[in-house]
Amino acid sequence: MGLREDLDRFREVGERRREDLKEFIRYGDLGGSGPDSVQVPIKVVDLPEFAYDPRDRGGVGQGQDGTPDVGQPVGPPQPAEGDGDEDGDPGDEAGEHEYYEMDPEEFAEELDEELGLDLEPKGKEVVEEVEGDFTELTRAGPNSTLDFERLFKQGLKRKLAMDFDEAFVREAMRVADATPGDVFRWCRGENVLVSRAWVEDQWNEIPDSERGRWASFEEMVENVERETTLQRIRREGLREVPFRREDERYRHPEVIEKTEKNVVVVNIRDVSGSMREQKRELVERTFTPLDWYLTGKYDRAEFVYIAHDADAWEVDREDFFGIRSGGGTRISSAYELAAEILEERYPWSEWNRYVFAAGDSENSSNDTRENVVPLMEGIPANLHAYVETQPGGTAINATHAEEVERAFDGSDGVVVTYVSDPADVTTAIYEILSTEDES
């Protein structure tokens, strides 16, 4: 491999190799990214290059202008210009940091590959109705849309079903001692669709001298060849087709509803006094990639952020992860507010819904069983999720997650997950995104 190929290989590795996405989600700086741009640190590889030694100023073995000759003792090498401050202190300029910038759609693709996810968004809101192919049929319409092909086929079917060999039936009228009624009943038994009126009309056309030609209908059938409808059409052509009004159908274009894959994500966070910094950081580290992922998966994504202690209120994203109060905890207050917002702004018939809540599982007495669980059951959503953030393991009085898990055991569309340190985050994200109720 030549030097140029070697350089190209190093450059490709250095410029394209991103930090492992799992490690970025677990431990990386998420704050440098925005809702529409995810900045993932790049693992930079130094490229090899030729450089002159700054101490090698002259030719080999030459001494001039005070430069020592070969073999002459020299002092320690002096720092090159620009290596540091004059007094030896280290420089105070910040180093350059490299990032790979991806939009949420690319982030979602990367996360699908990294975690083995396969979320298929569903279209909800009808944004446009367009005319498709002329495949719909109605009984009325302009003549220009008449489905003549269908009308002709229906008439031809009727022609084939009703047509019969008139000469063959007239021979049956020459059977000895037969009456018009006998001939009509015999025709029906032979599946010859002839009317009694036609038989009676033709009866008088048979000369008396020809009656009694056949001793029975059986003898007549054995001696007279019956011509089929198709044989007559080939011989005589198709003279007429019995069209009827009831067979008329008019083509209309199929109306196709184009739907937008839209989603609303309700993020709920406990901001009570027990939610200290480490717990808040775990919430942010779990919810932020979820927001990026769903933004990348759907055509349109909107987010609602609800903070709560004993009461709940809607906040901006900028305040959601940092806010902290000193009050108690009543988780049901957040679900009550979420239900109001969803009903008012995001009807279930038009929006995909995700309701994500997080906290340390501490809640006021009986609130989970008596209030939260019924509220969750009453809020239609693709997915309800609760993330317990309890570093060091679950506290004795932190029972909300377990109560929700017991209440919805085996139910589709509800997941409870536990995050005790950053290493648990990607597992929690996978459990959430792979639990959506497909129905």
PDB file of N, CA, C and O in Angstrom, residues 205-271:
ATOM      1  N   GLU A 205     -97.675 -22.616 -35.794  1.00  0.00           N
ATOM      2  CA  GLU A 205     -96.891 -22.533 -37.018  1.00  0.00           C
ATOM      3  C   GLU A 205     -96.490 -23.916 -37.541  1.00  0.00           C
ATOM      4  O   GLU A 205     -95.999 -24.048 -38.659  1.00  0.00           O
ATOM      5  N   ILE A 206     -96.710 -24.972 -36.757  1.00  0.00           N
ATOM      6  CA  ILE A 206     -96.333 -26.336 -37.166  1.00  0.00           C
ATOM      7  C   ILE A 206     -97.504 -26.947 -37.955  1.00  0.00           C
ATOM      8  O   ILE A 206     -98.639 -27.043 -37.437  1.00  0.00           O
ATOM      9  N   PRO A 207     -97.275 -27.345 -39.184  1.00  0.00           N
ATOM     10  CA  PRO A 207     -98.342 -27.972 -39.987  1.00  0.00           C
ATOM     11  C   PRO A 207     -98.815 -29.272 -39.346  1.00  0.00           C
ATOM     12  O   PRO A 207     -98.036 -29.998 -38.725  1.00  0.00           O
ATOM     13  N   ASP A 208    -100.116 -29.560 -39.479  1.00  0.00           N
ATOM     14  CA  ASP A 208    -100.671 -30.777 -38.872  1.00  0.00           C
ATOM     15  C   ASP A 208    -100.035 -32.027 -39.459  1.00  0.00           C
ATOM     16  O   ASP A 208     -99.902 -33.062 -38.779  1.00  0.00           O
ATOM     17  N   SER A 209     -99.619 -31.920 -40.742  1.00  0.00           N
ATOM     18  CA  SER A 209     -99.009 -33.092 -41.386  1.00  0.00           C
ATOM     19  C   SER A 209     -97.676 -33.489 -40.764  1.00  0.00           C
ATOM     20  O   SER A 209     -97.227 -34.632 -40.922  1.00  0.00           O
ATOM     21  N   GLU A 210     -97.038 -32.528 -40.044  1.00  0.00           N
ATOM     22  CA  GLU A 210     -95.722 -32.832 -39.452  1.00  0.00           C
ATOM     23  C   GLU A 210     -95.830 -33.286 -37.996  1.00  0.00           C
ATOM     24  O   GLU A 210     -94.844 -33.759 -37.419  1.00  0.00           O
ATOM     25  N   ARG A 211     -97.005 -33.173 -37.429  1.00  0.00           N
ATOM     26  CA  ARG A 211     -97.147 -33.618 -36.029  1.00  0.00           C
ATOM     27  C   ARG A 211     -97.130 -35.141 -35.982  1.00  0.00           C
ATOM     28  O   ARG A 211     -97.684 -35.817 -36.863  1.00  0.00           O
ATOM     29  N   GLY A 212     -96.533 -35.683 -34.981  1.00  0.00           N
ATOM     30  CA  GLY A 212     -96.373 -37.125 -34.850  1.00  0.00           C
ATOM     31  C   GLY A 212     -95.152 -37.654 -35.536  1.00  0.00           C
ATOM     32  O   GLY A 212     -94.985 -38.871 -35.675  1.00  0.00           O
ATOM     33  N   ARG A 213     -94.237 -36.743 -35.968  1.00  0.00           N
ATOM     34  CA  ARG A 213     -92.992 -37.199 -36.622  1.00  0.00           C
ATOM     35  C   ARG A 213     -92.177 -38.052 -35.668  1.00  0.00           C
ATOM     36  O   ARG A 213     -91.544 -39.031 -36.091  1.00  0.00           O
ATOM     37  N   TRP A 214     -92.223 -37.725 -34.397  1.00  0.00           N
ATOM     38  CA  TRP A 214     -91.415 -38.445 -33.402  1.00  0.00           C
ATOM     39  C   TRP A 214     -92.343 -39.091 -32.384  1.00  0.00           C
ATOM     40  O   TRP A 214     -93.324 -38.489 -31.950  1.00  0.00           O
ATOM     41  N   ALA A 215     -92.020 -40.301 -32.074  1.00  0.00           N
ATOM     42  CA  ALA A 215     -92.868 -41.014 -31.127  1.00  0.00           C
ATOM     43  C   ALA A 215     -92.709 -40.483 -29.706  1.00  0.00           C
ATOM     44  O   ALA A 215     -93.621 -40.575 -28.883  1.00  0.00           O
ATOM     45  N   SER A 216     -91.546 -39.942 -29.391  1.00  0.00           N
ATOM     46  CA  SER A 216     -91.286 -39.410 -28.032  1.00  0.00           C
ATOM     47  C   SER A 216     -90.214 -38.331 -28.104  1.00  0.00           C
ATOM     48  O   SER A 216     -89.517 -38.168 -29.104  1.00  0.00           O
ATOM     49  N   PHE A 217     -90.081 -37.586 -26.959  1.00  0.00           N
ATOM     50  CA  PHE A 217     -89.016 -36.571 -26.882  1.00  0.00           C
ATOM     51  C   PHE A 217     -87.645 -37.225 -26.956  1.00  0.00           C
ATOM     52  O   PHE A 217     -86.701 -36.663 -27.528  1.00  0.00           O
ATOM     53  N   GLU A 218     -87.526 -38.451 -26.381  1.00  0.00           N
ATOM     54  CA  GLU A 218     -86.235 -39.136 -26.373  1.00  0.00           C
ATOM     55  C   GLU A 218     -85.807 -39.475 -27.802  1.00  0.00           C
ATOM     56  O   GLU A 218     -84.638 -39.334 -28.181  1.00  0.00           O
ATOM     57  N   GLU A 219     -86.797 -39.930 -28.626  1.00  0.00           N
ATOM     58  CA  GLU A 219     -86.474 -40.262 -30.011  1.00  0.00           C
ATOM     59  C   GLU A 219     -86.061 -39.009 -30.781  1.00  0.00           C
ATOM     60  O   GLU A 219     -85.131 -39.046 -31.585  1.00  0.00           O
ATOM     61  N   MET A 220     -86.752 -37.892 -30.495  1.00  0.00           N
ATOM     62  CA  MET A 220     -86.413 -36.646 -31.172  1.00  0.00           C
ATOM     63  C   MET A 220     -84.993 -36.210 -30.826  1.00  0.00           C
ATOM     64  O   MET A 220     -84.222 -35.814 -31.713  1.00  0.00           O
ATOM     65  N   VAL A 221     -84.583 -36.294 -29.556  1.00  0.00           N
ATOM     66  CA  VAL A 221     -83.240 -35.878 -29.124  1.00  0.00           C
ATOM     67  C   VAL A 221     -82.174 -36.728 -29.784  1.00  0.00           C
ATOM     68  O   VAL A 221     -81.097 -36.240 -30.176  1.00  0.00           O
ATOM     69  N   GLU A 222     -82.440 -38.033 -29.949  1.00  0.00           N
ATOM     70  CA  GLU A 222     -81.459 -38.933 -30.548  1.00  0.00           C
ATOM     71  C   GLU A 222     -81.240 -38.645 -32.027  1.00  0.00           C
ATOM     72  O   GLU A 222     -80.176 -38.909 -32.575  1.00  0.00           O
ATOM     73  N   ASN A 223     -82.215 -38.061 -32.678  1.00  0.00           N
ATOM     74  CA  ASN A 223     -82.133 -37.899 -34.121  1.00  0.00           C
ATOM     75  C   ASN A 223     -81.951 -36.460 -34.589  1.00  0.00           C
ATOM     76  O   ASN A 223     -81.669 -36.235 -35.768  1.00  0.00           O
ATOM     77  N   VAL A 224     -82.100 -35.503 -33.691  1.00  0.00           N
ATOM     78  CA  VAL A 224     -81.976 -34.100 -34.072  1.00  0.00           C
ATOM     79  C   VAL A 224     -80.750 -33.496 -33.378  1.00  0.00           C
ATOM     80  O   VAL A 224     -80.609 -33.578 -32.154  1.00  0.00           O
ATOM     81  N   GLU A 225     -79.873 -32.914 -34.137  1.00  0.00           N
ATOM     82  CA  GLU A 225     -78.664 -32.290 -33.559  1.00  0.00           C
ATOM     83  C   GLU A 225     -79.016 -30.903 -33.029  1.00  0.00           C
ATOM     84  O   GLU A 225     -79.676 -30.104 -33.718  1.00  0.00           O
ATOM     85  N   ARG A 226     -78.592 -30.634 -31.815  1.00  0.00           N
ATOM     86  CA  ARG A 226     -78.888 -29.351 -31.145  1.00  0.00           C
ATOM     87  C   ARG A 226     -77.718 -28.394 -31.352  1.00  0.00           C
ATOM     88  O   ARG A 226     -76.571 -28.739 -31.082  1.00  0.00           O
ATOM     89  N   GLU A 227     -78.003 -27.204 -31.830  1.00  0.00           N
ATOM     90  CA  GLU A 227     -76.957 -26.203 -32.081  1.00  0.00           C
ATOM     91  C   GLU A 227     -76.806 -25.297 -30.850  1.00  0.00           C
ATOM     92  O   GLU A 227     -77.796 -24.788 -30.309  1.00  0.00           O
ATOM     93  N   THR A 228     -75.535 -25.081 -30.421  1.00  0.00           N
ATOM     94  CA  THR A 228     -75.297 -24.232 -29.251  1.00  0.00           C
ATOM     95  C   THR A 228     -75.338 -22.764 -29.647  1.00  0.00           C
ATOM     96  O   THR A 228     -75.263 -22.408 -30.825  1.00  0.00           O
ATOM     97  N   THR A 229     -75.449 -21.916 -28.602  1.00  0.00           N
ATOM     98  CA  THR A 229     -75.484 -20.470 -28.834  1.00  0.00           C
ATOM     99  C   THR A 229     -74.197 -19.996 -29.496  1.00  0.00           C
ATOM    100  O   THR A 229     -74.219 -19.167 -30.418  1.00  0.00           O
ATOM    101  N   LEU A 230     -73.067 -20.489 -29.041  1.00  0.00           N
ATOM    102  CA  LEU A 230     -71.787 -20.073 -29.608  1.00  0.00           C
ATOM    103  C   LEU A 230     -71.683 -20.460 -31.083  1.00  0.00           C
ATOM    104  O   LEU A 230     -71.135 -19.713 -31.900  1.00  0.00           O
ATOM    105  N   GLN A 231     -72.212 -21.630 -31.422  1.00  0.00           N
ATOM    106  CA  GLN A 231     -72.174 -22.054 -32.830  1.00  0.00           C
ATOM    107  C   GLN A 231     -73.024 -21.117 -33.686  1.00  0.00           C
ATOM    108  O   GLN A 231     -72.645 -20.770 -34.804  1.00  0.00           O
ATOM    109  N   ARG A 232     -74.163 -20.715 -33.170  1.00  0.00           N
ATOM    110  CA  ARG A 232     -75.019 -19.810 -33.934  1.00  0.00           C
ATOM    111  C   ARG A 232     -74.375 -18.433 -34.089  1.00  0.00           C
ATOM    112  O   ARG A 232     -74.467 -17.791 -35.135  1.00  0.00           O
ATOM    113  N   ILE A 233     -73.683 -17.949 -32.978  1.00  0.00           N
ATOM    114  CA  ILE A 233     -73.029 -16.636 -33.053  1.00  0.00           C
ATOM    115  C   ILE A 233     -71.905 -16.662 -34.072  1.00  0.00           C
ATOM    116  O   ILE A 233     -71.730 -15.718 -34.858  1.00  0.00           O
ATOM    117  N   ARG A 234     -71.162 -17.762 -34.138  1.00  0.00           N
ATOM    118  CA  ARG A 234     -70.087 -17.876 -35.122  1.00  0.00           C
ATOM    119  C   ARG A 234     -70.661 -17.920 -36.546  1.00  0.00           C
ATOM    120  O   ARG A 234     -70.071 -17.380 -37.482  1.00  0.00           O
ATOM    121  N   ARG A 235     -71.801 -18.556 -36.684  1.00  0.00           N
ATOM    122  CA  ARG A 235     -72.395 -18.703 -38.013  1.00  0.00           C
ATOM    123  C   ARG A 235     -73.103 -17.426 -38.458  1.00  0.00           C
ATOM    124  O   ARG A 235     -72.941 -16.968 -39.591  1.00  0.00           O
ATOM    125  N   GLU A 236     -73.878 -16.819 -37.559  1.00  0.00           N
ATOM    126  CA  GLU A 236     -74.714 -15.691 -37.935  1.00  0.00           C
ATOM    127  C   GLU A 236     -74.173 -14.342 -37.462  1.00  0.00           C
ATOM    128  O   GLU A 236     -74.618 -13.295 -37.923  1.00  0.00           O
ATOM    129  N   GLY A 237     -73.200 -14.400 -36.512  1.00  0.00           N
ATOM    130  CA  GLY A 237     -72.755 -13.160 -35.900  1.00  0.00           C
ATOM    131  C   GLY A 237     -73.669 -12.764 -34.745  1.00  0.00           C
ATOM    132  O   GLY A 237     -74.741 -13.354 -34.541  1.00  0.00           O
ATOM    133  N   LEU A 238     -73.233 -11.772 -33.996  1.00  0.00           N
ATOM    134  CA  LEU A 238     -73.999 -11.322 -32.835  1.00  0.00           C
ATOM    135  C   LEU A 238     -74.897 -10.174 -33.275  1.00  0.00           C
ATOM    136  O   LEU A 238     -74.448  -9.044 -33.470  1.00  0.00           O
ATOM    137  N   ARG A 239     -76.149 -10.463 -33.450  1.00  0.00           N
ATOM    138  CA  ARG A 239     -77.063  -9.475 -33.996  1.00  0.00           C
ATOM    139  C   ARG A 239     -77.528  -8.475 -32.936  1.00  0.00           C
ATOM    140  O   ARG A 239     -77.728  -7.292 -33.236  1.00  0.00           O
ATOM    141  N   GLU A 240     -77.743  -8.935 -31.714  1.00  0.00           N
ATOM    142  CA  GLU A 240     -78.225  -8.041 -30.669  1.00  0.00           C
ATOM    143  C   GLU A 240     -77.790  -8.550 -29.304  1.00  0.00           C
ATOM    144  O   GLU A 240     -77.583  -9.753 -29.112  1.00  0.00           O
ATOM    145  N   VAL A 241     -77.626  -7.612 -28.371  1.00  0.00           N
ATOM    146  CA  VAL A 241     -77.285  -7.937 -26.983  1.00  0.00           C
ATOM    147  C   VAL A 241     -78.351  -7.296 -26.095  1.00  0.00           C
ATOM    148  O   VAL A 241     -78.627  -6.098 -26.231  1.00  0.00           O
ATOM    149  N   PRO A 242     -78.973  -8.050 -25.230  1.00  0.00           N
ATOM    150  CA  PRO A 242     -80.050  -7.507 -24.398  1.00  0.00           C
ATOM    151  C   PRO A 242     -79.523  -6.637 -23.256  1.00  0.00           C
ATOM    152  O   PRO A 242     -79.289  -7.104 -22.134  1.00  0.00           O
ATOM    153  N   PHE A 243     -79.301  -5.339 -23.514  1.00  0.00           N
ATOM    154  CA  PHE A 243     -78.883  -4.414 -22.464  1.00  0.00           C
ATOM    155  C   PHE A 243     -80.082  -4.044 -21.580  1.00  0.00           C
ATOM    156  O   PHE A 243     -81.221  -3.938 -22.075  1.00  0.00           O
ATOM    157  N   ARG A 244     -79.766  -3.835 -20.301  1.00  0.00           N
ATOM    158  CA  ARG A 244     -80.806  -3.408 -19.372  1.00  0.00           C
ATOM    159  C   ARG A 244     -80.272  -2.268 -18.512  1.00  0.00           C
ATOM    160  O   ARG A 244     -79.080  -2.215 -18.203  1.00  0.00           O
ATOM    161  N   ARG A 245     -81.170  -1.404 -18.091  1.00  0.00           N
ATOM    162  CA  ARG A 245     -80.793  -0.271 -17.264  1.00  0.00           C
ATOM    163  C   ARG A 245     -80.123  -0.717 -15.963  1.00  0.00           C
ATOM    164  O   ARG A 245     -79.196  -0.085 -15.485  1.00  0.00           O
ATOM    165  N   GLU A 246     -80.577  -1.792 -15.425  1.00  0.00           N
ATOM    166  CA  GLU A 246     -80.039  -2.264 -14.135  1.00  0.00           C
ATOM    167  C   GLU A 246     -78.576  -2.684 -14.235  1.00  0.00           C
ATOM    168  O   GLU A 246     -77.879  -2.814 -13.221  1.00  0.00           O
ATOM    169  N   ASP A 247     -78.096  -2.912 -15.468  1.00  0.00           N
ATOM    170  CA  ASP A 247     -76.692  -3.311 -15.640  1.00  0.00           C
ATOM    171  C   ASP A 247     -75.750  -2.116 -15.772  1.00  0.00           C
ATOM    172  O   ASP A 247     -74.525  -2.297 -15.785  1.00  0.00           O
ATOM    173  N   GLU A 248     -76.291  -0.912 -15.885  1.00  0.00           N
ATOM    174  CA  GLU A 248     -75.448   0.264 -16.108  1.00  0.00           C
ATOM    175  C   GLU A 248     -74.670   0.627 -14.834  1.00  0.00           C
ATOM    176  O   GLU A 248     -75.229   0.698 -13.744  1.00  0.00           O
ATOM    177  N   ARG A 249     -73.370   0.857 -15.023  1.00  0.00           N
ATOM    178  CA  ARG A 249     -72.515   1.319 -13.927  1.00  0.00           C
ATOM    179  C   ARG A 249     -71.620   2.444 -14.472  1.00  0.00           C
ATOM    180  O   ARG A 249     -71.168   2.376 -15.624  1.00  0.00           O
ATOM    181  N   TYR A 250     -71.381   3.435 -13.605  1.00  0.00           N
ATOM    182  CA  TYR A 250     -70.584   4.591 -14.005  1.00  0.00           C
ATOM    183  C   TYR A 250     -69.332   4.649 -13.128  1.00  0.00           C
ATOM    184  O   TYR A 250     -69.405   4.479 -11.901  1.00  0.00           O
ATOM    185  N   ARG A 251     -68.214   4.868 -13.781  1.00  0.00           N
ATOM    186  CA  ARG A 251     -66.932   4.870 -13.069  1.00  0.00           C
ATOM    187  C   ARG A 251     -66.676   6.220 -12.401  1.00  0.00           C
ATOM    188  O   ARG A 251     -66.918   7.268 -12.998  1.00  0.00           O
ATOM    189  N   HIS A 252     -66.187   6.151 -11.186  1.00  0.00           N
ATOM    190  CA  HIS A 252     -65.785   7.347 -10.454  1.00  0.00           C
ATOM    191  C   HIS A 252     -64.366   7.124  -9.927  1.00  0.00           C
ATOM    192  O   HIS A 252     -63.981   5.988  -9.616  1.00  0.00           O
ATOM    193  N   PRO A 253     -63.587   8.192  -9.800  1.00  0.00           N
ATOM    194  CA  PRO A 253     -62.230   8.011  -9.256  1.00  0.00           C
ATOM    195  C   PRO A 253     -62.267   7.636  -7.793  1.00  0.00           C
ATOM    196  O   PRO A 253     -63.097   8.143  -7.020  1.00  0.00           O
ATOM    197  N   GLU A 254     -61.386   6.741  -7.413  1.00  0.00           N
ATOM    198  CA  GLU A 254     -61.234   6.380  -6.007  1.00  0.00           C
ATOM    199  C   GLU A 254     -60.637   7.568  -5.248  1.00  0.00           C
ATOM    200  O   GLU A 254     -59.683   8.188  -5.696  1.00  0.00           O
ATOM    201  N   VAL A 255     -61.222   7.883  -4.100  1.00  0.00           N
ATOM    202  CA  VAL A 255     -60.711   8.975  -3.275  1.00  0.00           C
ATOM    203  C   VAL A 255     -59.671   8.410  -2.308  1.00  0.00           C
ATOM    204  O   VAL A 255     -59.957   7.529  -1.503  1.00  0.00           O
ATOM    205  N   ILE A 256     -58.453   8.891  -2.449  1.00  0.00           N
ATOM    206  CA  ILE A 256     -57.344   8.412  -1.624  1.00  0.00           C
ATOM    207  C   ILE A 256     -57.008   9.469  -0.579  1.00  0.00           C
ATOM    208  O   ILE A 256     -56.775  10.630  -0.919  1.00  0.00           O
ATOM    209  N   GLU A 257     -57.020   9.074   0.665  1.00  0.00           N
ATOM    210  CA  GLU A 257     -56.664   9.983   1.749  1.00  0.00           C
ATOM    211  C   GLU A 257     -55.170   9.869   2.044  1.00  0.00           C
ATOM    212  O   GLU A 257     -54.671   8.783   2.348  1.00  0.00           O
ATOM    213  N   LYS A 258     -54.471  10.974   1.881  1.00  0.00           N
ATOM    214  CA  LYS A 258     -53.058  11.011   2.240  1.00  0.00           C
ATOM    215  C   LYS A 258     -52.952  11.437   3.692  1.00  0.00           C
ATOM    216  O   LYS A 258     -53.460  12.489   4.090  1.00  0.00           O
ATOM    217  N   THR A 259     -52.300  10.627   4.482  1.00  0.00           N
ATOM    218  CA  THR A 259     -52.170  10.912   5.911  1.00  0.00           C
ATOM    219  C   THR A 259     -50.748  11.306   6.255  1.00  0.00           C
ATOM    220  O   THR A 259     -49.793  10.873   5.610  1.00  0.00           O
ATOM    221  N   GLU A 260     -50.635  12.127   7.270  1.00  0.00           N
ATOM    222  CA  GLU A 260     -49.331  12.565   7.751  1.00  0.00           C
ATOM    223  C   GLU A 260     -48.955  11.739   8.977  1.00  0.00           C
ATOM    224  O   GLU A 260     -49.787  11.511   9.860  1.00  0.00           O
ATOM    225  N   LYS A 261     -47.721  11.291   9.003  1.00  0.00           N
ATOM    226  CA  LYS A 261     -47.231  10.544  10.160  1.00  0.00           C
ATOM    227  C   LYS A 261     -46.830  11.557  11.223  1.00  0.00           C
ATOM    228  O   LYS A 261     -45.703  12.046  11.241  1.00  0.00           O
ATOM    229  N   ASN A 262     -47.774  11.878  12.088  1.00  0.00           N
ATOM    230  CA  ASN A 262     -47.504  12.887  13.096  1.00  0.00           C
ATOM    231  C   ASN A 262     -47.565  12.269  14.492  1.00  0.00           C
ATOM    232  O   ASN A 262     -48.195  11.229  14.708  1.00  0.00           O
ATOM    233  N   VAL A 263     -46.912  12.909  15.434  1.00  0.00           N
ATOM    234  CA  VAL A 263     -46.839  12.377  16.782  1.00  0.00           C
ATOM    235  C   VAL A 263     -46.756  13.526  17.778  1.00  0.00           C
ATOM    236  O   VAL A 263     -46.172  14.577  17.490  1.00  0.00           O
ATOM    237  N   VAL A 264     -47.380  13.316  18.922  1.00  0.00           N
ATOM    238  CA  VAL A 264     -47.193  14.217  20.056  1.00  0.00           C
ATOM    239  C   VAL A 264     -46.600  13.383  21.193  1.00  0.00           C
ATOM    240  O   VAL A 264     -47.058  12.283  21.481  1.00  0.00           O
ATOM    241  N   VAL A 265     -45.557  13.912  21.788  1.00  0.00           N
ATOM    242  CA  VAL A 265     -44.877  13.239  22.894  1.00  0.00           C
ATOM    243  C   VAL A 265     -45.081  14.086  24.141  1.00  0.00           C
ATOM    244  O   VAL A 265     -44.691  15.256  24.187  1.00  0.00           O
ATOM    245  N   VAL A 266     -45.714  13.490  25.153  1.00  0.00           N
ATOM    246  CA  VAL A 266     -45.903  14.173  26.431  1.00  0.00           C
ATOM    247  C   VAL A 266     -44.823  13.670  27.385  1.00  0.00           C
ATOM    248  O   VAL A 266     -44.805  12.486  27.751  1.00  0.00           O
ATOM    249  N   ASN A 267     -43.907  14.550  27.749  1.00  0.00           N
ATOM    250  CA  ASN A 267     -42.851  14.210  28.696  1.00  0.00           C
ATOM    251  C   ASN A 267     -43.233  14.745  30.070  1.00  0.00           C
ATOM    252  O   ASN A 267     -43.466  15.942  30.236  1.00  0.00           O
ATOM    253  N   ILE A 268     -43.298  13.857  31.054  1.00  0.00           N
ATOM    254  CA  ILE A 268     -43.689  14.204  32.427  1.00  0.00           C
ATOM    255  C   ILE A 268     -42.506  13.954  33.341  1.00  0.00           C
ATOM    256  O   ILE A 268     -41.891  12.883  33.302  1.00  0.00           O
ATOM    257  N   ARG A 269     -42.187  14.937  34.200  1.00  0.00           N
ATOM    258  CA  ARG A 269     -41.059  14.768  35.114  1.00  0.00           C
ATOM    259  C   ARG A 269     -41.419  15.228  36.517  1.00  0.00           C
ATOM    260  O   ARG A 269     -42.035  16.287  36.716  1.00  0.00           O
ATOM    261  N   ASP A 270     -41.032  14.403  37.460  1.00  0.00           N
ATOM    262  CA  ASP A 270     -41.170  14.756  38.875  1.00  0.00           C
ATOM    263  C   ASP A 270     -40.098  15.784  39.231  1.00  0.00           C
ATOM    264  O   ASP A 270     -38.909  15.550  39.007  1.00  0.00           O
ATOM    265  N   VAL A 271     -40.520  16.944  39.754  1.00  0.00           N
ATOM    266  CA  VAL A 271     -39.559  17.999  40.122  1.00  0.00           C
ATOM    267  C   VAL A 271     -39.590  18.265  41.622  1.00  0.00           C
ATOM    268  O   VAL A 271     -39.153  19.318  42.086  1.00  0.00           O
TER     269      VAL A 271
END
